[in-house]
C-alpha positions as a LaTeX table, in Angstrom:
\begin{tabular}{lrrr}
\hline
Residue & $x$ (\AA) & $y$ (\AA) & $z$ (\AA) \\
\hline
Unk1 & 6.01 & $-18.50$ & 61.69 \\
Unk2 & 8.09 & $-19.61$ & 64.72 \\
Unk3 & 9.84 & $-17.05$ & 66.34 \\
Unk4 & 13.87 & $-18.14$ & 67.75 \\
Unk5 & 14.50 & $-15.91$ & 70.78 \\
Unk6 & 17.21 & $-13.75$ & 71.30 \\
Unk7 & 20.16 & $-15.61$ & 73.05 \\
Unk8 & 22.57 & $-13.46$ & 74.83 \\
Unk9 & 26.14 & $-13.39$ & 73.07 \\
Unk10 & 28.10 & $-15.82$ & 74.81 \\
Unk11 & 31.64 & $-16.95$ & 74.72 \\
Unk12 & 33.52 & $-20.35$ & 75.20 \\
Unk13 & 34.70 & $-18.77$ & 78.36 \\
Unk14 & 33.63 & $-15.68$ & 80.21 \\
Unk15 & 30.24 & $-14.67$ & 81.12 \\
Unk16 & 27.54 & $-13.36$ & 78.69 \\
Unk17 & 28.14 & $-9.86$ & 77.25 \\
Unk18 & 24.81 & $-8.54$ & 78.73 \\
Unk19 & 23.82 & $-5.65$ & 80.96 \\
Unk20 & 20.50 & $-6.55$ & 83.11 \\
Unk21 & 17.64 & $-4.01$ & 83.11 \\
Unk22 & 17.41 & $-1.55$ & 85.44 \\
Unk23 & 15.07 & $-3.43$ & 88.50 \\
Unk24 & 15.20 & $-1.14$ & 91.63 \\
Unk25 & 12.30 & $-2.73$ & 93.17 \\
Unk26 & 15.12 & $-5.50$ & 93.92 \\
Unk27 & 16.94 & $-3.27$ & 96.39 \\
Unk28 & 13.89 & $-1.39$ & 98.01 \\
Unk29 & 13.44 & $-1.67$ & 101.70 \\
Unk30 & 12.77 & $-4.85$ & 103.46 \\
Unk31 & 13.81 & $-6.71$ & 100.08 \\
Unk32 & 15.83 & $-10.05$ & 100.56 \\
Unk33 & 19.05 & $-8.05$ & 99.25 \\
Unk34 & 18.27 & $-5.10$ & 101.14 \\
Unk35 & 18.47 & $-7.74$ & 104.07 \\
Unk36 & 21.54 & $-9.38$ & 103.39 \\
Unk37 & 23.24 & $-5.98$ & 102.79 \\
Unk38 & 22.30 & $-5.05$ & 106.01 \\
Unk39 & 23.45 & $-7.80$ & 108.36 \\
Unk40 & 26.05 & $-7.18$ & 110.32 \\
Unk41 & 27.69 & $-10.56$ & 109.59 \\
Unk42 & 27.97 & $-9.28$ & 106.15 \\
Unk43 & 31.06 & $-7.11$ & 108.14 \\
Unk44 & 31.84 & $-9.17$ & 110.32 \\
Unk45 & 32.58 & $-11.87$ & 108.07 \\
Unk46 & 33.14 & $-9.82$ & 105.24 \\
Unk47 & 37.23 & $-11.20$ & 104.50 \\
Unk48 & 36.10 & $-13.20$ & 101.89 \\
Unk49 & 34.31 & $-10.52$ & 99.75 \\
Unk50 & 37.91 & $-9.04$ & 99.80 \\
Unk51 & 39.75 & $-12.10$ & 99.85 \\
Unk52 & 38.09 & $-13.85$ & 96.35 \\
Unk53 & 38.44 & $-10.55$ & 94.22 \\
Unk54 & 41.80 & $-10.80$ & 95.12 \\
Unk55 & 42.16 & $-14.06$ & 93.32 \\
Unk56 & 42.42 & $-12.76$ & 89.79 \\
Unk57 & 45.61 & $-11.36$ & 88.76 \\
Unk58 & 44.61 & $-8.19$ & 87.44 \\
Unk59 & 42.75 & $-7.46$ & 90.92 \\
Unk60 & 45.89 & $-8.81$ & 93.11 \\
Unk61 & 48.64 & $-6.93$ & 90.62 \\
Unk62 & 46.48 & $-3.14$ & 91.11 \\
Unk63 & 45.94 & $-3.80$ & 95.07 \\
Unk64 & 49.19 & $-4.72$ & 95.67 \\
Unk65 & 50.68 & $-1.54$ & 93.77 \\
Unk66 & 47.64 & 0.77 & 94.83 \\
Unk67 & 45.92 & 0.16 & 98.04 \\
Unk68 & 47.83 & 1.61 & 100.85 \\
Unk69 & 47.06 & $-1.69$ & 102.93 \\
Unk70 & 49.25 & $-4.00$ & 100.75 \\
Unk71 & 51.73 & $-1.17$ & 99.61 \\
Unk72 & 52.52 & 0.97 & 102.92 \\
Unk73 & 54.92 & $-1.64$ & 104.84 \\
Unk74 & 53.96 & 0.31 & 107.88 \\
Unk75 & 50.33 & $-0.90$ & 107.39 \\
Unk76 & 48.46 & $-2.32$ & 110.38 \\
Unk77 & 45.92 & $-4.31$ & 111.49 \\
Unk78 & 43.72 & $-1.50$ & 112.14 \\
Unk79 & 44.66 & 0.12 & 108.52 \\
Unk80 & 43.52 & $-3.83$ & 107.24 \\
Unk81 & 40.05 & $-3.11$ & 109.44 \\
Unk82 & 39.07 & 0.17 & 108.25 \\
Unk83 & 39.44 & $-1.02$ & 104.46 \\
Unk84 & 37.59 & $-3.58$ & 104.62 \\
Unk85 & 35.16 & $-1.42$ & 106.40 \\
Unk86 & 34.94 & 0.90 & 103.98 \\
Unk87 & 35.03 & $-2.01$ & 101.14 \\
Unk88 & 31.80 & $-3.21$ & 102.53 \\
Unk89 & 29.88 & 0.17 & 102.95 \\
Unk90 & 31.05 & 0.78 & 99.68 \\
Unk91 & 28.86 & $-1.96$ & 98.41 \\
Unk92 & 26.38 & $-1.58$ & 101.27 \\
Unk93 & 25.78 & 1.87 & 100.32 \\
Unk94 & 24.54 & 0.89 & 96.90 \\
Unk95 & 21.27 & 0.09 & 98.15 \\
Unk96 & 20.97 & 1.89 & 102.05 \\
Unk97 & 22.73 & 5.56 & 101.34 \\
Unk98 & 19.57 & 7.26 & 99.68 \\
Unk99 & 20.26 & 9.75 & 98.05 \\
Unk100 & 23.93 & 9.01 & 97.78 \\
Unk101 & 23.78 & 5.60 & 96.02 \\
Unk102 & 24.17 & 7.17 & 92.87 \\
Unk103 & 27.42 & 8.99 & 93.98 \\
Unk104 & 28.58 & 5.88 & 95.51 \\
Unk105 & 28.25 & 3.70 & 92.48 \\
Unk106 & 30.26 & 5.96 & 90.23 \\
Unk107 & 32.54 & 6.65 & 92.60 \\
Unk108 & 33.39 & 2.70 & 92.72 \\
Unk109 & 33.90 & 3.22 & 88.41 \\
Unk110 & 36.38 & 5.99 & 88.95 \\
Unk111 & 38.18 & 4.65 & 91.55 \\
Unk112 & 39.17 & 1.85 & 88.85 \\
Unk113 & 38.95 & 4.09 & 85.76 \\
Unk114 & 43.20 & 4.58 & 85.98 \\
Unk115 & 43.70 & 1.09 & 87.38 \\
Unk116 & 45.68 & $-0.46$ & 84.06 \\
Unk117 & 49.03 & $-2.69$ & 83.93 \\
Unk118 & 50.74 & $-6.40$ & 84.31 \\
Unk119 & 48.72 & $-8.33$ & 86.03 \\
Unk120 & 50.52 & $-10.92$ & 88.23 \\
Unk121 & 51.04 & $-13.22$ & 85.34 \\
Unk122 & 52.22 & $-10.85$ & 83.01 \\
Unk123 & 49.15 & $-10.16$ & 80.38 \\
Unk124 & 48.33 & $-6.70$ & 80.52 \\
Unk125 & 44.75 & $-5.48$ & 82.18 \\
Unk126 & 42.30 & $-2.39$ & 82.55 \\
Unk127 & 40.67 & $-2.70$ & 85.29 \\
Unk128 & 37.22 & $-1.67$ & 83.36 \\
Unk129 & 37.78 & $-4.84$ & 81.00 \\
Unk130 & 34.38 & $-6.26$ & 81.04 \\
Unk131 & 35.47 & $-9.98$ & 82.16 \\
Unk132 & 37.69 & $-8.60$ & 84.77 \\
Unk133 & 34.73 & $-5.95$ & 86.07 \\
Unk134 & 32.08 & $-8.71$ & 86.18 \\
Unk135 & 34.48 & $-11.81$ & 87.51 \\
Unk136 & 35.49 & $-9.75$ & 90.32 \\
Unk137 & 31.64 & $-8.90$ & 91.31 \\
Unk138 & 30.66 & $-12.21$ & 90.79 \\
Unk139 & 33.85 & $-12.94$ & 93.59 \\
Unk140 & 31.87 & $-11.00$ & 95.99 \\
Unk141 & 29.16 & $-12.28$ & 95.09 \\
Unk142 & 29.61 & $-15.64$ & 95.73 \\
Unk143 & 31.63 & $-14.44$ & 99.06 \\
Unk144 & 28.08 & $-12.32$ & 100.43 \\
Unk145 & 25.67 & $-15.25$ & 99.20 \\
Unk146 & 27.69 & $-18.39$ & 101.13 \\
Unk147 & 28.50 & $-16.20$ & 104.00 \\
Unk148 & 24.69 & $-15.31$ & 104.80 \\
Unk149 & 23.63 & $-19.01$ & 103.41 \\
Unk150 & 26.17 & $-20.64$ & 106.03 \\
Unk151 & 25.24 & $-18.02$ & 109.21 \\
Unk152 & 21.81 & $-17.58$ & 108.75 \\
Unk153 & 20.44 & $-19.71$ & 106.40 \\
Unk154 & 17.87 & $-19.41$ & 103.36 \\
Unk155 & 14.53 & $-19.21$ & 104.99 \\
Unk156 & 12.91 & $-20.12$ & 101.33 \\
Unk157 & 14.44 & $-20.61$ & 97.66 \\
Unk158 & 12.59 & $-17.21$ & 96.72 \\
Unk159 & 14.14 & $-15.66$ & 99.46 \\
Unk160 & 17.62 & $-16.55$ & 98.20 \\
Unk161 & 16.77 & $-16.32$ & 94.39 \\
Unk162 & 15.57 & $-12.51$ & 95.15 \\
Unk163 & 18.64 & $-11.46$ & 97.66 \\
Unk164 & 20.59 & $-12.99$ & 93.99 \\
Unk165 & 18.91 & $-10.95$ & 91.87 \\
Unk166 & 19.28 & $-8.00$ & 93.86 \\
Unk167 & 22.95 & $-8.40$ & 94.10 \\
Unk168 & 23.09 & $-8.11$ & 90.53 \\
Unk169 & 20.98 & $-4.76$ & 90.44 \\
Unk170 & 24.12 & $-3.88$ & 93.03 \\
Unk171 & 26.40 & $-4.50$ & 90.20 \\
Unk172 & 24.71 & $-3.49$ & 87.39 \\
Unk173 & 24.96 & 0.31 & 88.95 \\
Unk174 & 28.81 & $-0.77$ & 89.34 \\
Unk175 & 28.65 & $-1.04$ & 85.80 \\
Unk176 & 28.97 & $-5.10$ & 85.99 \\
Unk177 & 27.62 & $-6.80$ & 82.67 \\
Unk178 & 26.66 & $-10.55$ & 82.05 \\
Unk179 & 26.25 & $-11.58$ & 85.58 \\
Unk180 & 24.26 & $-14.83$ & 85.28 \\
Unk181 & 20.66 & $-14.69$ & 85.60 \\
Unk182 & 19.69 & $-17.17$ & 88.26 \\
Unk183 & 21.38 & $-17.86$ & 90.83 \\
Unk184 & 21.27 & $-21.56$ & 90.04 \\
Unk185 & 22.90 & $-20.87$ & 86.52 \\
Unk186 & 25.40 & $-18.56$ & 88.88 \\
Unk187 & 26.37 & $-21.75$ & 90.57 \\
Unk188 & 26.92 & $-23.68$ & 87.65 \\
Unk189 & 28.97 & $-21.04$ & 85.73 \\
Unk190 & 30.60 & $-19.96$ & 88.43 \\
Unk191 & 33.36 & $-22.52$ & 89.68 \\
Unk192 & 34.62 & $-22.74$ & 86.06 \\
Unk193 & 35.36 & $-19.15$ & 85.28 \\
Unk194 & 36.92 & $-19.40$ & 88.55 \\
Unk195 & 39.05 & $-21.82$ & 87.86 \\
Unk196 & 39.97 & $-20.53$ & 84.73 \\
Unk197 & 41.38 & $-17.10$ & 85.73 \\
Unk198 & 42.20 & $-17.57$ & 88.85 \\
Unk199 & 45.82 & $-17.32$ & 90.71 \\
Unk200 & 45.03 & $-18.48$ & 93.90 \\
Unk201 & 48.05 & $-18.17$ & 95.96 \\
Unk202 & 49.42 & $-14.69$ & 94.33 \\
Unk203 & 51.06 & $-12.24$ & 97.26 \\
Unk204 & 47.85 & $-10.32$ & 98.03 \\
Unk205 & 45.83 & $-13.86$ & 98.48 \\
Unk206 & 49.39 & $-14.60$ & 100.31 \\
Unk207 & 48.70 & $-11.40$ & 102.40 \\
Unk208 & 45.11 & $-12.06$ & 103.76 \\
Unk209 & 45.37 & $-15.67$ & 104.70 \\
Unk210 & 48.89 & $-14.40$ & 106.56 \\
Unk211 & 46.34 & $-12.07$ & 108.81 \\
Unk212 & 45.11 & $-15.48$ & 110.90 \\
Unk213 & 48.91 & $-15.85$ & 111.78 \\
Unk214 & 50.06 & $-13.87$ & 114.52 \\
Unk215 & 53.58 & $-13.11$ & 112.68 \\
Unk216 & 51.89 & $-12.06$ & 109.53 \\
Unk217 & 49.06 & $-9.92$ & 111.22 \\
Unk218 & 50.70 & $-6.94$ & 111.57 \\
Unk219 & 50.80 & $-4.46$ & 114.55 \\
Unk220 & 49.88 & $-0.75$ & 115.40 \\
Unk221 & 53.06 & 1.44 & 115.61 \\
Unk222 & 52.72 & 1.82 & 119.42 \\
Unk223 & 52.94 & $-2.33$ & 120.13 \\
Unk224 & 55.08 & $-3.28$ & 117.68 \\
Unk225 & 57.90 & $-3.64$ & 120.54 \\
Unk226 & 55.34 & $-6.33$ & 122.40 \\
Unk227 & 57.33 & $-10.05$ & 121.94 \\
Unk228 & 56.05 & $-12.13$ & 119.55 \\
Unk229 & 54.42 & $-14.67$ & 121.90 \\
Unk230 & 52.71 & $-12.28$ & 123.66 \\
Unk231 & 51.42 & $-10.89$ & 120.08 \\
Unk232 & 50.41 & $-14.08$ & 119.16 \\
Unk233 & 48.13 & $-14.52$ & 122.73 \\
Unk234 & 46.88 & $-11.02$ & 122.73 \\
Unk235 & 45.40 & $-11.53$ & 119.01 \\
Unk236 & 44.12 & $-14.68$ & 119.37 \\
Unk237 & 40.54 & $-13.97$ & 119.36 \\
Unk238 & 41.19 & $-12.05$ & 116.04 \\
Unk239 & 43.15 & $-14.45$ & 114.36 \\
Unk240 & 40.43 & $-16.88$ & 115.22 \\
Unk241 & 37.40 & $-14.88$ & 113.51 \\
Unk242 & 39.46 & $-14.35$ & 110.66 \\
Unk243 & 39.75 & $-18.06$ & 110.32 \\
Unk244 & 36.03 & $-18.37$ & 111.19 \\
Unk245 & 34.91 & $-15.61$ & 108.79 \\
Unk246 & 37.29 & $-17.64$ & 105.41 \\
Unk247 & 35.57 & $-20.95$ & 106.73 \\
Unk248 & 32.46 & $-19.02$ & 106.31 \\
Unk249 & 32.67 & $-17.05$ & 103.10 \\
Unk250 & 34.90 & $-20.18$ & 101.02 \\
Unk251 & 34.08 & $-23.27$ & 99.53 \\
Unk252 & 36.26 & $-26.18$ & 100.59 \\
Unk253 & 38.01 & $-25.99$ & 97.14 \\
Unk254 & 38.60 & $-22.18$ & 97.43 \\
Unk255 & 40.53 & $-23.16$ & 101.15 \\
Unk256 & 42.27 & $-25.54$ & 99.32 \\
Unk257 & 43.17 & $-23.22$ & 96.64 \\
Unk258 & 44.92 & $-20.41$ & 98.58 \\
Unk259 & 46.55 & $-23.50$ & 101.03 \\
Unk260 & 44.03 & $-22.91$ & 104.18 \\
Unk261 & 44.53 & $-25.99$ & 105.66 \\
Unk262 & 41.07 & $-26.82$ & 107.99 \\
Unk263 & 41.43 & $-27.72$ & 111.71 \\
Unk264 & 38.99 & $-29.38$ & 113.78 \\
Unk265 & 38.70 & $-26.89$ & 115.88 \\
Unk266 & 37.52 & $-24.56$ & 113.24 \\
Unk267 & 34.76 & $-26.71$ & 112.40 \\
Unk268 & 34.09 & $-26.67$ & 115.91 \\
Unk269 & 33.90 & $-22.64$ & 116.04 \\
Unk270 & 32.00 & $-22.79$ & 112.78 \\
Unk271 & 29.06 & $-24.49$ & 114.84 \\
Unk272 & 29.25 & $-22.24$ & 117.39 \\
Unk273 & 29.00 & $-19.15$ & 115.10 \\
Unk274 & 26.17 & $-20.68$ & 113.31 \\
Unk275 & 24.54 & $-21.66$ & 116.46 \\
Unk276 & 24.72 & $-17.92$ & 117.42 \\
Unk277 & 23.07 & $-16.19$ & 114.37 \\
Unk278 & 20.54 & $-18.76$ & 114.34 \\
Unk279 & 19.72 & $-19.63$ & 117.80 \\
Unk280 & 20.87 & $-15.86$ & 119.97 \\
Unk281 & 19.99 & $-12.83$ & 117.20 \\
Unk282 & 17.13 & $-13.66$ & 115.18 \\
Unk283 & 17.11 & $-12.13$ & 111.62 \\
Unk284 & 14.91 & $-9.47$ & 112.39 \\
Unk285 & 16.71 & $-8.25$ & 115.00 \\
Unk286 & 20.31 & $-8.41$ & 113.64 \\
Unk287 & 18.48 & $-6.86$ & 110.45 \\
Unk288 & 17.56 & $-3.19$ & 112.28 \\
Unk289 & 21.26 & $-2.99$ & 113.61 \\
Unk290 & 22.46 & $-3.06$ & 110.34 \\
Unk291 & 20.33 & $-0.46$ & 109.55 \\
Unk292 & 20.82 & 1.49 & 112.54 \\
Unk293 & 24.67 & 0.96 & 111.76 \\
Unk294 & 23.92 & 2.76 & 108.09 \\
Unk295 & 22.07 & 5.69 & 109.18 \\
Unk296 & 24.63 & 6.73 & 112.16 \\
Unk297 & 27.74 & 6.27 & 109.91 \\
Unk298 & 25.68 & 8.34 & 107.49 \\
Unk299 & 24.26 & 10.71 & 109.73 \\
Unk300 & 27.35 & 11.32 & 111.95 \\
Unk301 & 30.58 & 10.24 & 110.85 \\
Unk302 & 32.20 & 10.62 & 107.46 \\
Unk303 & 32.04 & 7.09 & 105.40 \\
Unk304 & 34.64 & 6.46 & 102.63 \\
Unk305 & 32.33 & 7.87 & 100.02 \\
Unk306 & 32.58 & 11.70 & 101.73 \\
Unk307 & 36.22 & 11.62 & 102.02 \\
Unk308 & 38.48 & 10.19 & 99.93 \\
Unk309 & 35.86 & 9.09 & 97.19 \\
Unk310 & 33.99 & 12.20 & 96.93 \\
Unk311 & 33.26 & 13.76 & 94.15 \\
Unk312 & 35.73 & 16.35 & 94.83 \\
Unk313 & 38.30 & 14.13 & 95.56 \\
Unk314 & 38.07 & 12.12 & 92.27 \\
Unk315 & 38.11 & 14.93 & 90.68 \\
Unk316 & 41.48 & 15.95 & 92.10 \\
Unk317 & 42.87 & 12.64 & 91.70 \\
Unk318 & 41.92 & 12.70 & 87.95 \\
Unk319 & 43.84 & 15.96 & 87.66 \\
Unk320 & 46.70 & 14.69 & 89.28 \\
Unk321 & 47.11 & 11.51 & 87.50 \\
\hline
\end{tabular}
């Protein structure tokens, strides 16, 4: 008797309604995801990881009436920094906190357990809505995996295939289901669900690609008085990563989608960046600062996960709400 296998439940849009097994090995030390969660150019370059997310409308809706960044008007640039900061240890810490991965990853569910509304089209969401959850990992997903394939390059297909897999295990402790399971099905499923739910050019999108202009990158309270063309001089280096870092993390289509309009010169600076982490810091290198990186903001400062999502803090919040 021939046996059919089991095919994951599927819909004609959305990703399969599955939830991967539990495969730790994926994250352990020295692991191909343990490396690309490490690099510092996963920080450095880390816009797009918040800039795709922001692409759906439930995402861009809940940030823009929750996050302090998007809803304080007195927001700065260095209030933009530290949250993306934290964004990415958030998701770093998954696999190189220790002990406090597990805290970490349900601290990332509660922070969206309340987060319910009109999204910026006017459907209503829940922010734990399985398509929403998993479209918004696969975002950053797609964000991390370009980002390390443009600066550093795969050194093998298993190499890549394994740093995939392992981003999923990241997810799957986020509660994420259905992620795809290759990465080569990834980048066939992956452009289409895009397309299908995204609004590209909503205010939050509107917000970040406004940070690589010098009148929408906003300043500290103490230089806000400083002219606008000396703003503008003063930040270009930092307006220029942040174009650097979208060149990086997007697909041409994605820059086309949120109206990022590509100068030659940022090709230009895209070879030299690439040049750099492949030529000046060999992976090996850059790998142990990003670990050194984790253990001091672990050991001696106070990352996101000890303050304001700590267990105690949730906990308040949740009475409060």
């Amino acid at each position: 008797m021939t046996v059919t296998p089991k095919v994951p439940e599927t819909r004609p849009d959305g990703f399969p309604a599955v939830r991967p097994e539990s495969r730790p090995e994926l994250l352990a030390p020295g692991s191909p995801a343990c490396r690309v969660l490490a690099e510092p150019l996963t920080a450095l370059y880390g816009l797009p990881g918040f800039l795709l997310p922001l692409m759906h409308p439930a995402t861009a809706a809940a940030t823009l009436k929750r996050d302090p960044v998007f809803a304080d008007p007195d927001a700065d640039i260095l209030d933009f920094a530290r949250r993306l900061r934290d964004t990415i240890e958030m998701i770093a810490g998954a696999a190189h906190a220790g002990e406090e991965a597990d805290h970490i990853a349900y601290a990332m569910r509660e922070l969206h357990r309340p987060m319910r509304g009109e999204d910026t089209r006017g459907a209503t969401y829940h922010a734990w809505t399985r398509d929403i959850w998993t479209w918004n990992w696969a975002a950053i997903t797609a964000g991390f995996m370009r980002g390390y394939e443009v600066l550093r390059g795969w050194p093998d297909r298993e190499f890549r295939d394994d740093a995939y897999l392992g981003l999923i295990e990241v997810g799957r402790r986020f509660g994420v289901l259905g992620m795809p399971a290759t990465y080569g099905e990834f980048l066939a499923v992956w452009p289409a669900e895009r397309d299908r739910v995204a609004d590209p050019r909503n205010d939050g999108v509107r917000t970040l690609v406004g940070l690589t202009r010098a009148r929408g990158l906003p300043a500290p309270r103490a230089l806000r008085a400083v002219p606008l063309p000396l703003w503008a001089l003063v930040t270009a280096p930092i307006r220029h990563f942040l174009r650097v870092a979208i060149m990086v993390g997007l697909l041409p289509e994605e820059r086309e989608m949120i109206g990022f309009p590509e100068r030659a010169m940022d090709r230009v600076s895209l070879r030299v960046h690439v040049a750099f982490w492949r030529l000046v810091l060999p992976r090996a290198i850059s790998y142990r600062v990003g670990l050194a990186w984790m253990s001091a903001r672990a050991r001696w400062s106070t990352p996101v996960w000890r303050t304001h999502f700590s267990a105690e803090a949730l906990a308040a919040r949740a009475e409060s709400a």
